[in-house]
Amino acid sequence: MNSAEIREKFLKFFESKGHTIVRSSSLVPGNDPTLLFTNSGMVQFKDVFLGTEKRNYVRATSVQRCLRAGGKHNDLENVGYTARHHTFFEMLGNWSFGDYFKHDSLVWAWELLTKVYGLPADKLWATVYETDDEAYDIWHKVIGLPKERIVRIGDNKGAPYASDNFWQMADTGPCGPCSEIFYDHGPDVWGGPPGSPEQDGDRYIEIWNNVFMQFDRQIDPKTGVATLTPLPKQCVDTGMGLERLAAVLQHVHSNYEIDLFQRLIKAAARETNITDLGNNSLKVIADHIRACSFLVVDGVIPGNEGRGYVLRRIIRRALRHGHKLGQTKPFFYKLVKDLVLEMGAAYPELPEAAERVEQVLKQEEERFGETLEHGMKILETALAKTPKKLDGETAFTLYDTFGFPLDLTADICREREVELDEAGFATAMERQKSTARAAGKFKMAAAVEYSGDKTSFVGYDSLAHDAKVL
Ligand code: ATP
Ligand code: MG
Ligand code: MG
Ligand code: MG
């Protein structure tokens, strides 16, 4: 079953259960300035859950383009390392706004997976929140899933309601337990069942999350104690990764082996003259062309802060992988045409914007191409001297003079099992700021993230506000 059929079957199934089909919204959330990117299907419905917006339907279904790179959900560092994480992916979802609840949600999920998609029931597992007997009983007594394959998952130690199986919109507000459905890819792949220490492996892969918004969480301002009170209208919010489901349905283990990705990988191989289609860099490039193209479609352009800097970082990571494969000329933008062939029908906004996407990517490739080449030489020279550690000064020079975002340098170090001196980087950054400050050229805004304390380096995301233009 190809990706197009998977999308259509999902939407048709929920339409037959009274859901209104809603189009994917933009990767740039229209209703939430605090959120960097749309990272799940529910984002466009947030105000409906909060009760501040009314729609003329109480059941909805969609296929939502999502991005998890930067911000609270960040899977950028997983790309190229797991079989199941992308920066850009599509989420199949269904929602109840104060209408049906746990029973229908789980029973329909099971019906869709086993009857419509035809998945073998004995390969499916479910998790429920530790105390959620209601969901447990639906899985066991109504659906008939054996107890051995239903796992109760509680809170992480010392953190109340901080669990993979307890969802909350924010520190306060709607929240509730969730029930995740896993598929067992079999003993050839390393990994343990949900809830076990080996869950992080790629054997048991989470395909679908059913969130039950059941409570309103409030925190007593005096004591800091959280209380949960039942919501007047209970809601359902589900999300299933299209690429993970496609992998199961196409009998492959990794998302990168599905039809859509294989063709993108072939295109990346064509543009980099690589014959080994299993090369990891090709996967990363295939992932990144989707993220970058759709970001441009949705109005983001490469820049030095916020969303624009996330886009720039992803493009530059892709270019670095191209460079690693020996491609020093612009190539990335040429994959846009292939992407249009793969995804243009599902997302008509992509072919409409394709020419602009190509231009934007090409320009960024030309801008970074030369400094990438020089920067890599400097990095190699430094590593020739100290093969186990990249010093902070060099990392800072790469960042400041050659336009290497710190996460790009970190990615190279990780790949080569080299330690990156982040503290040294922060020190070099701070020193430059003091110099600039003394020279009166320093913009106050840029100082915020580093707070003047050399040890308080707060991570790559903070750099999103503070990168140099090249
Ligand atoms: P995981 O634990 O595997 O990181 P998650 O619990 O973070 O997934 P959810 O937030 O529950 O994921 O999102 C709902 C569904 O979206 C997941 O069950 C999965 O199928 C899919 N999904 C989540 N993150 C990604 C990703 N980075 N790439 C591809 N699919 C994803
Ligand atoms: Mg995750
Ligand atoms: Mg999970
Ligand atoms: Mg989940």
mmCIF file of C-alpha atoms in Angstrom, residues 12-315:
data_model
loop_
_atom_site.group_PDB
_atom_site.id
_atom_site.type_symbol
_atom_site.label_atom_id
_atom_site.label_comp_id
_atom_site.label_asym_id
_atom_site.label_seq_id
_atom_site.Cartn_x
_atom_site.Cartn_y
_atom_site.Cartn_z
ATOM 1 C CA LYS A 12 -12.265 7.822 4.405
ATOM 2 C CA PHE A 13 -12.456 5.595 7.470
ATOM 3 C CA PHE A 14 -12.955 8.471 9.848
ATOM 4 C CA GLU A 15 -15.287 10.232 7.440
ATOM 5 C CA SER A 16 -17.438 7.098 7.564
ATOM 6 C CA LYS A 17 -17.470 7.540 11.359
ATOM 7 C CA GLY A 18 -18.880 11.051 11.077
ATOM 8 C CA HIS A 19 -15.642 13.054 10.987
ATOM 9 C CA THR A 20 -15.153 16.168 8.890
ATOM 10 C CA ILE A 21 -12.004 16.064 6.763
ATOM 11 C CA VAL A 22 -9.862 19.108 7.503
ATOM 12 C CA ARG A 23 -6.875 20.167 5.387
ATOM 13 C CA SER A 24 -3.366 20.257 6.773
ATOM 14 C CA SER A 25 -2.468 23.647 8.185
ATOM 15 C CA SER A 26 0.864 25.399 7.686
ATOM 16 C CA LEU A 27 4.087 24.367 9.448
ATOM 17 C CA VAL A 28 4.030 27.885 10.893
ATOM 18 C CA PRO A 29 1.260 27.897 13.487
ATOM 19 C CA GLY A 30 -1.217 30.664 12.798
ATOM 20 C CA ASN A 31 -2.662 30.778 16.271
ATOM 21 C CA ASP A 32 0.284 30.335 18.580
ATOM 22 C CA PRO A 33 3.305 32.659 18.578
ATOM 23 C CA THR A 34 4.903 30.638 21.405
ATOM 24 C CA LEU A 35 5.173 27.540 19.240
ATOM 25 C CA LEU A 36 7.990 27.423 16.713
ATOM 26 C CA PHE A 37 6.436 24.873 14.377
ATOM 27 C CA THR A 38 3.352 22.735 13.960
ATOM 28 C CA ASN A 39 4.546 19.536 15.599
ATOM 29 C CA SER A 40 1.291 17.557 15.654
ATOM 30 C CA GLY A 41 -2.130 17.425 14.112
ATOM 31 C CA MET A 42 -3.832 19.063 17.072
ATOM 32 C CA VAL A 43 -2.048 22.406 16.750
ATOM 33 C CA GLN A 44 -4.637 23.901 14.420
ATOM 34 C CA PHE A 45 -7.370 22.841 16.865
ATOM 35 C CA LYS A 46 -5.770 24.145 20.026
ATOM 36 C CA ASP A 47 -8.312 26.913 20.561
ATOM 37 C CA VAL A 48 -11.162 24.472 20.013
ATOM 38 C CA PHE A 49 -9.843 22.356 22.887
ATOM 39 C CA LEU A 50 -9.431 25.418 25.054
ATOM 40 C CA GLY A 51 -13.040 26.352 24.277
ATOM 41 C CA THR A 52 -12.172 29.768 22.855
ATOM 42 C CA GLU A 53 -13.042 28.770 19.307
ATOM 43 C CA LYS A 54 -16.137 27.008 17.982
ATOM 44 C CA ARG A 55 -16.334 24.931 14.831
ATOM 45 C CA ASN A 56 -19.396 23.558 13.106
ATOM 46 C CA TYR A 57 -18.253 19.992 13.721
ATOM 47 C CA VAL A 58 -17.360 17.950 16.792
ATOM 48 C CA ARG A 59 -15.378 15.248 14.961
ATOM 49 C CA ALA A 60 -12.469 15.990 12.671
ATOM 50 C CA THR A 61 -9.771 14.100 10.805
ATOM 51 C CA SER A 62 -6.689 15.285 8.932
ATOM 52 C CA VAL A 63 -3.288 14.473 7.499
ATOM 53 C CA GLN A 64 -1.046 17.149 8.973
ATOM 54 C CA ARG A 65 2.441 18.103 7.881
ATOM 55 C CA CYS A 66 4.581 18.362 10.998
ATOM 56 C CA LEU A 67 8.068 19.479 11.893
ATOM 57 C CA ARG A 68 10.037 18.457 14.956
ATOM 58 C CA ALA A 69 13.240 20.420 14.755
ATOM 59 C CA GLY A 70 13.882 23.065 17.343
ATOM 60 C CA GLY A 71 11.604 23.976 20.197
ATOM 61 C CA LYS A 72 10.116 21.526 22.669
ATOM 62 C CA HIS A 73 9.893 18.594 20.283
ATOM 63 C CA ASN A 74 13.224 18.253 18.532
ATOM 64 C CA ASP A 75 14.034 15.127 16.570
ATOM 65 C CA LEU A 76 16.775 16.667 14.436
ATOM 66 C CA GLU A 77 19.439 14.807 16.380
ATOM 67 C CA ASN A 78 17.628 11.508 15.806
ATOM 68 C CA VAL A 79 17.693 11.768 12.032
ATOM 69 C CA GLY A 80 20.187 9.342 10.582
ATOM 70 C CA TYR A 81 20.372 7.524 13.910
ATOM 71 C CA THR A 82 16.957 5.873 14.326
ATOM 72 C CA ALA A 83 14.780 4.088 11.796
ATOM 73 C CA ARG A 84 11.703 6.036 12.818
ATOM 74 C CA HIS A 85 12.407 9.746 13.370
ATOM 75 C CA HIS A 86 12.252 12.515 10.826
ATOM 76 C CA THR A 87 12.367 16.253 11.096
ATOM 77 C CA PHE A 88 9.408 16.544 8.719
ATOM 78 C CA PHE A 89 6.688 13.910 8.783
ATOM 79 C CA GLU A 90 2.982 13.496 8.206
ATOM 80 C CA MET A 91 0.595 12.825 11.039
ATOM 81 C CA LEU A 92 -2.716 11.092 10.489
ATOM 82 C CA GLY A 93 -5.163 12.214 13.159
ATOM 83 C CA ASN A 94 -8.725 12.108 14.404
ATOM 84 C CA TRP A 95 -10.376 14.309 17.019
ATOM 85 C CA SER A 96 -13.385 14.466 19.229
ATOM 86 C CA PHE A 97 -14.262 17.868 20.613
ATOM 87 C CA GLY A 98 -16.387 16.956 23.599
ATOM 88 C CA ASP A 99 -18.021 14.118 21.677
ATOM 89 C CA TYR A 100 -16.823 10.485 21.775
ATOM 90 C CA PHE A 101 -14.157 9.380 24.240
ATOM 91 C CA LYS A 102 -11.880 6.432 25.039
ATOM 92 C CA HIS A 103 -14.123 3.601 23.948
ATOM 93 C CA ASP A 104 -14.798 4.735 20.382
ATOM 94 C CA SER A 105 -11.317 6.068 19.933
ATOM 95 C CA LEU A 106 -9.585 2.779 20.762
ATOM 96 C CA VAL A 107 -12.161 0.509 19.148
ATOM 97 C CA TRP A 108 -11.921 2.475 15.891
ATOM 98 C CA ALA A 109 -8.147 2.558 16.018
ATOM 99 C CA TRP A 110 -8.131 -1.217 16.311
ATOM 100 C CA GLU A 111 -10.702 -1.646 13.554
ATOM 101 C CA LEU A 112 -8.744 0.596 11.198
ATOM 102 C CA LEU A 113 -5.407 -1.085 11.883
ATOM 103 C CA THR A 114 -6.534 -4.700 11.763
ATOM 104 C CA LYS A 115 -9.463 -4.623 9.313
ATOM 105 C CA VAL A 116 -8.801 -1.748 6.922
ATOM 106 C CA TYR A 117 -4.998 -1.844 6.888
ATOM 107 C CA GLY A 118 -4.941 -5.560 7.670
ATOM 108 C CA LEU A 119 -2.177 -5.524 10.290
ATOM 109 C CA PRO A 120 -1.656 -8.804 12.139
ATOM 110 C CA ALA A 121 -3.285 -8.390 15.560
ATOM 111 C CA ASP A 122 -0.621 -10.450 17.304
ATOM 112 C CA LYS A 123 2.114 -7.947 16.428
ATOM 113 C CA LEU A 124 0.333 -5.048 18.102
ATOM 114 C CA TRP A 125 0.949 -3.834 21.659
ATOM 115 C CA ALA A 126 -0.716 -1.094 23.652
ATOM 116 C CA THR A 127 0.344 1.070 26.551
ATOM 117 C CA VAL A 128 -1.930 2.875 28.982
ATOM 118 C CA TYR A 129 -1.224 5.328 31.768
ATOM 119 C CA GLU A 130 -0.566 3.460 35.011
ATOM 120 C CA THR A 131 -3.885 4.285 36.671
ATOM 121 C CA ASP A 132 -6.065 4.367 33.584
ATOM 122 C CA ASP A 133 -8.173 1.260 34.235
ATOM 123 C CA GLU A 134 -10.807 2.485 31.829
ATOM 124 C CA ALA A 135 -8.421 2.351 28.846
ATOM 125 C CA TYR A 136 -6.924 -0.918 30.109
ATOM 126 C CA ASP A 137 -10.349 -2.560 30.236
ATOM 127 C CA ILE A 138 -11.248 -1.377 26.764
ATOM 128 C CA TRP A 139 -8.062 -2.928 25.387
ATOM 129 C CA HIS A 140 -8.481 -6.158 27.270
ATOM 130 C CA LYS A 141 -12.189 -6.775 27.679
ATOM 131 C CA VAL A 142 -13.700 -5.008 24.673
ATOM 132 C CA ILE A 143 -10.959 -5.399 22.054
ATOM 133 C CA GLY A 144 -9.547 -8.632 23.444
ATOM 134 C CA LEU A 145 -5.870 -7.691 23.477
ATOM 135 C CA PRO A 146 -4.101 -10.166 25.766
ATOM 136 C CA LYS A 147 -2.733 -8.828 29.053
ATOM 137 C CA GLU A 148 0.837 -9.691 28.032
ATOM 138 C CA ARG A 149 0.679 -7.031 25.372
ATOM 139 C CA ILE A 150 -0.883 -4.234 27.417
ATOM 140 C CA VAL A 151 1.667 -2.254 29.377
ATOM 141 C CA ARG A 152 0.879 0.224 32.135
ATOM 142 C CA ILE A 153 3.357 3.101 32.188
ATOM 143 C CA GLY A 154 3.621 5.465 35.126
ATOM 144 C CA ASP A 155 5.376 8.715 35.868
ATOM 145 C CA ASN A 156 9.080 9.247 35.555
ATOM 146 C CA LYS A 157 10.513 9.167 39.049
ATOM 147 C CA GLY A 158 9.929 12.321 41.068
ATOM 148 C CA ALA A 159 7.986 14.075 38.357
ATOM 149 C CA PRO A 160 4.228 13.849 38.774
ATOM 150 C CA TYR A 161 2.334 13.386 35.517
ATOM 151 C CA ALA A 162 5.573 13.478 33.549
ATOM 152 C CA SER A 163 5.213 10.339 31.541
ATOM 153 C CA ASP A 164 5.122 9.160 27.943
ATOM 154 C CA ASN A 165 1.587 8.212 28.800
ATOM 155 C CA PHE A 166 0.382 11.446 30.297
ATOM 156 C CA TRP A 167 -0.087 14.351 27.946
ATOM 157 C CA GLN A 168 -0.389 18.006 28.835
ATOM 158 C CA MET A 169 -0.801 21.036 26.622
ATOM 159 C CA ALA A 170 1.239 23.209 28.996
ATOM 160 C CA ASP A 171 2.029 23.373 32.715
ATOM 161 C CA THR A 172 -1.605 24.213 33.278
ATOM 162 C CA GLY A 173 -4.729 23.534 31.253
ATOM 163 C CA PRO A 174 -6.069 20.481 29.436
ATOM 164 C CA CYS A 175 -4.240 17.223 30.050
ATOM 165 C CA GLY A 176 -4.859 13.527 30.388
ATOM 166 C CA PRO A 177 -3.634 9.992 29.944
ATOM 167 C CA CYS A 178 -2.733 8.524 26.610
ATOM 168 C CA SER A 179 -2.612 5.111 25.088
ATOM 169 C CA GLU A 180 0.068 4.342 22.544
ATOM 170 C CA ILE A 181 -0.028 1.536 20.005
ATOM 171 C CA PHE A 182 3.209 -0.241 19.086
ATOM 172 C CA TYR A 183 4.101 -2.612 16.286
ATOM 173 C CA ASP A 184 6.602 -5.405 16.833
ATOM 174 C CA HIS A 185 8.967 -5.596 13.864
ATOM 175 C CA GLY A 186 10.320 -8.918 15.094
ATOM 176 C CA PRO A 187 13.421 -10.328 16.748
ATOM 177 C CA ASP A 188 15.794 -9.454 13.902
ATOM 178 C CA VAL A 189 15.826 -5.896 15.148
ATOM 179 C CA TRP A 190 17.243 -4.772 18.469
ATOM 180 C CA GLY A 191 14.860 -3.294 21.044
ATOM 181 C CA GLY A 192 12.509 -4.150 23.887
ATOM 182 C CA PRO A 193 8.761 -3.807 24.439
ATOM 183 C CA PRO A 194 7.272 -0.506 25.601
ATOM 184 C CA GLY A 195 8.104 0.277 29.202
ATOM 185 C CA SER A 196 11.265 -1.847 29.173
ATOM 186 C CA PRO A 197 14.775 -0.382 29.357
ATOM 187 C CA GLU A 198 15.360 -1.382 25.725
ATOM 188 C CA GLN A 199 12.314 0.457 24.438
ATOM 189 C CA ASP A 200 14.572 2.936 22.675
ATOM 190 C CA GLY A 201 15.548 0.321 20.152
ATOM 191 C CA ASP A 202 13.801 0.026 16.831
ATOM 192 C CA ARG A 203 12.093 -3.330 17.300
ATOM 193 C CA TYR A 204 8.857 -2.172 18.933
ATOM 194 C CA ILE A 205 7.886 0.987 17.139
ATOM 195 C CA GLU A 206 5.241 3.351 18.370
ATOM 196 C CA ILE A 207 2.848 4.013 15.541
ATOM 197 C CA TRP A 208 -0.197 5.721 17.066
ATOM 198 C CA ASN A 209 -0.869 7.828 20.102
ATOM 199 C CA ASN A 210 -4.392 8.286 21.475
ATOM 200 C CA VAL A 211 -4.601 11.191 23.900
ATOM 201 C CA PHE A 212 -7.568 11.555 26.189
ATOM 202 C CA MET A 213 -8.038 15.088 27.404
ATOM 203 C CA GLN A 214 -9.769 14.477 30.631
ATOM 204 C CA PHE A 215 -8.551 16.982 33.217
ATOM 205 C CA ASP A 216 -7.822 20.626 33.766
ATOM 206 C CA ARG A 217 -4.504 20.986 35.570
ATOM 207 C CA GLN A 218 -4.111 23.973 37.861
ATOM 208 C CA ILE A 219 -1.208 24.852 40.123
ATOM 209 C CA ASP A 220 -1.764 26.463 43.508
ATOM 210 C CA PRO A 221 0.383 29.629 43.330
ATOM 211 C CA LYS A 222 1.175 29.450 47.073
ATOM 212 C CA THR A 223 2.065 25.803 47.483
ATOM 213 C CA GLY A 224 3.005 24.928 43.898
ATOM 214 C CA VAL A 225 0.864 21.812 44.213
ATOM 215 C CA ALA A 226 -0.931 20.670 41.071
ATOM 216 C CA THR A 227 -4.548 19.604 41.108
ATOM 217 C CA LEU A 228 -6.470 17.850 38.402
ATOM 218 C CA THR A 229 -10.172 18.500 37.973
ATOM 219 C CA PRO A 230 -12.282 16.737 35.358
ATOM 220 C CA LEU A 231 -12.932 18.789 32.224
ATOM 221 C CA PRO A 232 -16.595 19.530 31.513
ATOM 222 C CA LYS A 233 -16.081 18.269 27.965
ATOM 223 C CA GLN A 234 -13.717 15.378 27.407
ATOM 224 C CA CYS A 235 -11.829 15.320 24.137
ATOM 225 C CA VAL A 236 -9.780 12.925 22.042
ATOM 226 C CA ASP A 237 -6.643 13.829 20.095
ATOM 227 C CA THR A 238 -4.828 11.138 18.145
ATOM 228 C CA GLY A 239 -1.758 11.072 15.939
ATOM 229 C CA MET A 240 -0.225 8.328 13.830
ATOM 230 C CA GLY A 241 2.978 8.744 11.837
ATOM 231 C CA LEU A 242 2.278 8.040 8.179
ATOM 232 C CA GLU A 243 5.857 6.975 7.453
ATOM 233 C CA ARG A 244 5.905 4.486 10.363
ATOM 234 C CA LEU A 245 2.615 2.964 9.275
ATOM 235 C CA ALA A 246 3.849 2.795 5.684
ATOM 236 C CA ALA A 247 6.947 0.911 6.833
ATOM 237 C CA VAL A 248 4.742 -1.688 8.529
ATOM 238 C CA LEU A 249 2.398 -1.964 5.552
ATOM 239 C CA GLN A 250 5.227 -2.224 3.056
ATOM 240 C CA HIS A 251 6.928 -4.927 5.133
ATOM 241 C CA VAL A 252 10.098 -2.935 5.660
ATOM 242 C CA HIS A 253 11.674 -2.083 8.934
ATOM 243 C CA SER A 254 12.964 1.439 8.482
ATOM 244 C CA ASN A 255 10.917 4.453 7.450
ATOM 245 C CA TYR A 256 13.651 5.205 4.960
ATOM 246 C CA GLU A 257 12.816 2.035 3.059
ATOM 247 C CA ILE A 258 9.261 3.081 2.200
ATOM 248 C CA ASP A 259 8.346 3.968 -1.387
ATOM 249 C CA LEU A 260 8.401 7.717 -0.933
ATOM 250 C CA PHE A 261 11.773 7.809 0.802
ATOM 251 C CA GLN A 262 13.392 5.312 -1.540
ATOM 252 C CA ARG A 263 12.694 7.557 -4.497
ATOM 253 C CA LEU A 264 14.047 10.603 -2.674
ATOM 254 C CA ILE A 265 17.132 8.640 -1.671
ATOM 255 C CA LYS A 266 17.668 7.610 -5.292
ATOM 256 C CA ALA A 267 17.374 11.239 -6.321
ATOM 257 C CA ALA A 268 19.913 12.263 -3.687
ATOM 258 C CA ALA A 269 22.230 9.505 -4.924
ATOM 259 C CA ARG A 270 21.831 10.759 -8.481
ATOM 260 C CA GLU A 271 22.766 14.316 -7.499
ATOM 261 C CA THR A 272 25.783 13.220 -5.471
ATOM 262 C CA ASN A 273 26.951 10.426 -7.801
ATOM 263 C CA ILE A 274 26.690 7.792 -5.107
ATOM 264 C CA THR A 275 25.923 4.184 -5.945
ATOM 265 C CA ASP A 276 25.467 2.759 -2.454
ATOM 266 C CA LEU A 277 21.832 3.546 -1.686
ATOM 267 C CA GLY A 278 22.299 2.458 1.926
ATOM 268 C CA ASN A 279 24.591 5.396 2.649
ATOM 269 C CA ASN A 280 23.393 7.176 5.760
ATOM 270 C CA SER A 281 24.020 10.668 4.401
ATOM 271 C CA LEU A 282 21.495 10.004 1.642
ATOM 272 C CA LYS A 283 18.837 9.351 4.286
ATOM 273 C CA VAL A 284 19.631 12.587 6.036
ATOM 274 C CA ILE A 285 19.498 14.528 2.771
ATOM 275 C CA ALA A 286 16.168 12.881 1.860
ATOM 276 C CA ASP A 287 14.784 13.822 5.257
ATOM 277 C CA HIS A 288 16.058 17.372 5.075
ATOM 278 C CA ILE A 289 14.790 18.163 1.573
ATOM 279 C CA ARG A 290 11.264 17.561 2.824
ATOM 280 C CA ALA A 291 11.658 19.768 5.877
ATOM 281 C CA CYS A 292 13.405 22.574 4.026
ATOM 282 C CA SER A 293 11.062 22.614 1.036
ATOM 283 C CA PHE A 294 7.917 22.665 3.135
ATOM 284 C CA LEU A 295 9.314 25.362 5.396
ATOM 285 C CA VAL A 296 9.858 27.573 2.368
ATOM 286 C CA VAL A 297 6.399 26.664 1.049
ATOM 287 C CA ASP A 298 5.023 27.895 4.356
ATOM 288 C CA GLY A 299 6.821 31.212 4.124
ATOM 289 C CA VAL A 300 10.009 30.643 6.139
ATOM 290 C CA ILE A 301 13.268 31.820 4.586
ATOM 291 C CA PRO A 302 16.787 31.074 5.836
ATOM 292 C CA GLY A 303 17.812 33.673 8.372
ATOM 293 C CA ASN A 304 19.654 34.230 11.598
ATOM 294 C CA GLU A 305 16.965 33.921 14.172
ATOM 295 C CA GLY A 306 13.908 31.946 15.137
ATOM 296 C CA ARG A 307 12.330 29.827 12.417
ATOM 297 C CA GLY A 308 14.642 31.139 9.723
ATOM 298 C CA TYR A 309 17.659 29.936 11.665
ATOM 299 C CA VAL A 310 16.200 26.486 12.142
ATOM 300 C CA LEU A 311 15.702 26.315 8.376
ATOM 301 C CA ARG A 312 19.254 27.531 7.760
ATOM 302 C CA ARG A 313 20.634 24.925 10.150
ATOM 303 C CA ILE A 314 18.760 22.084 8.437
ATOM 304 C CA ILE A 315 19.849 23.225 4.958
#
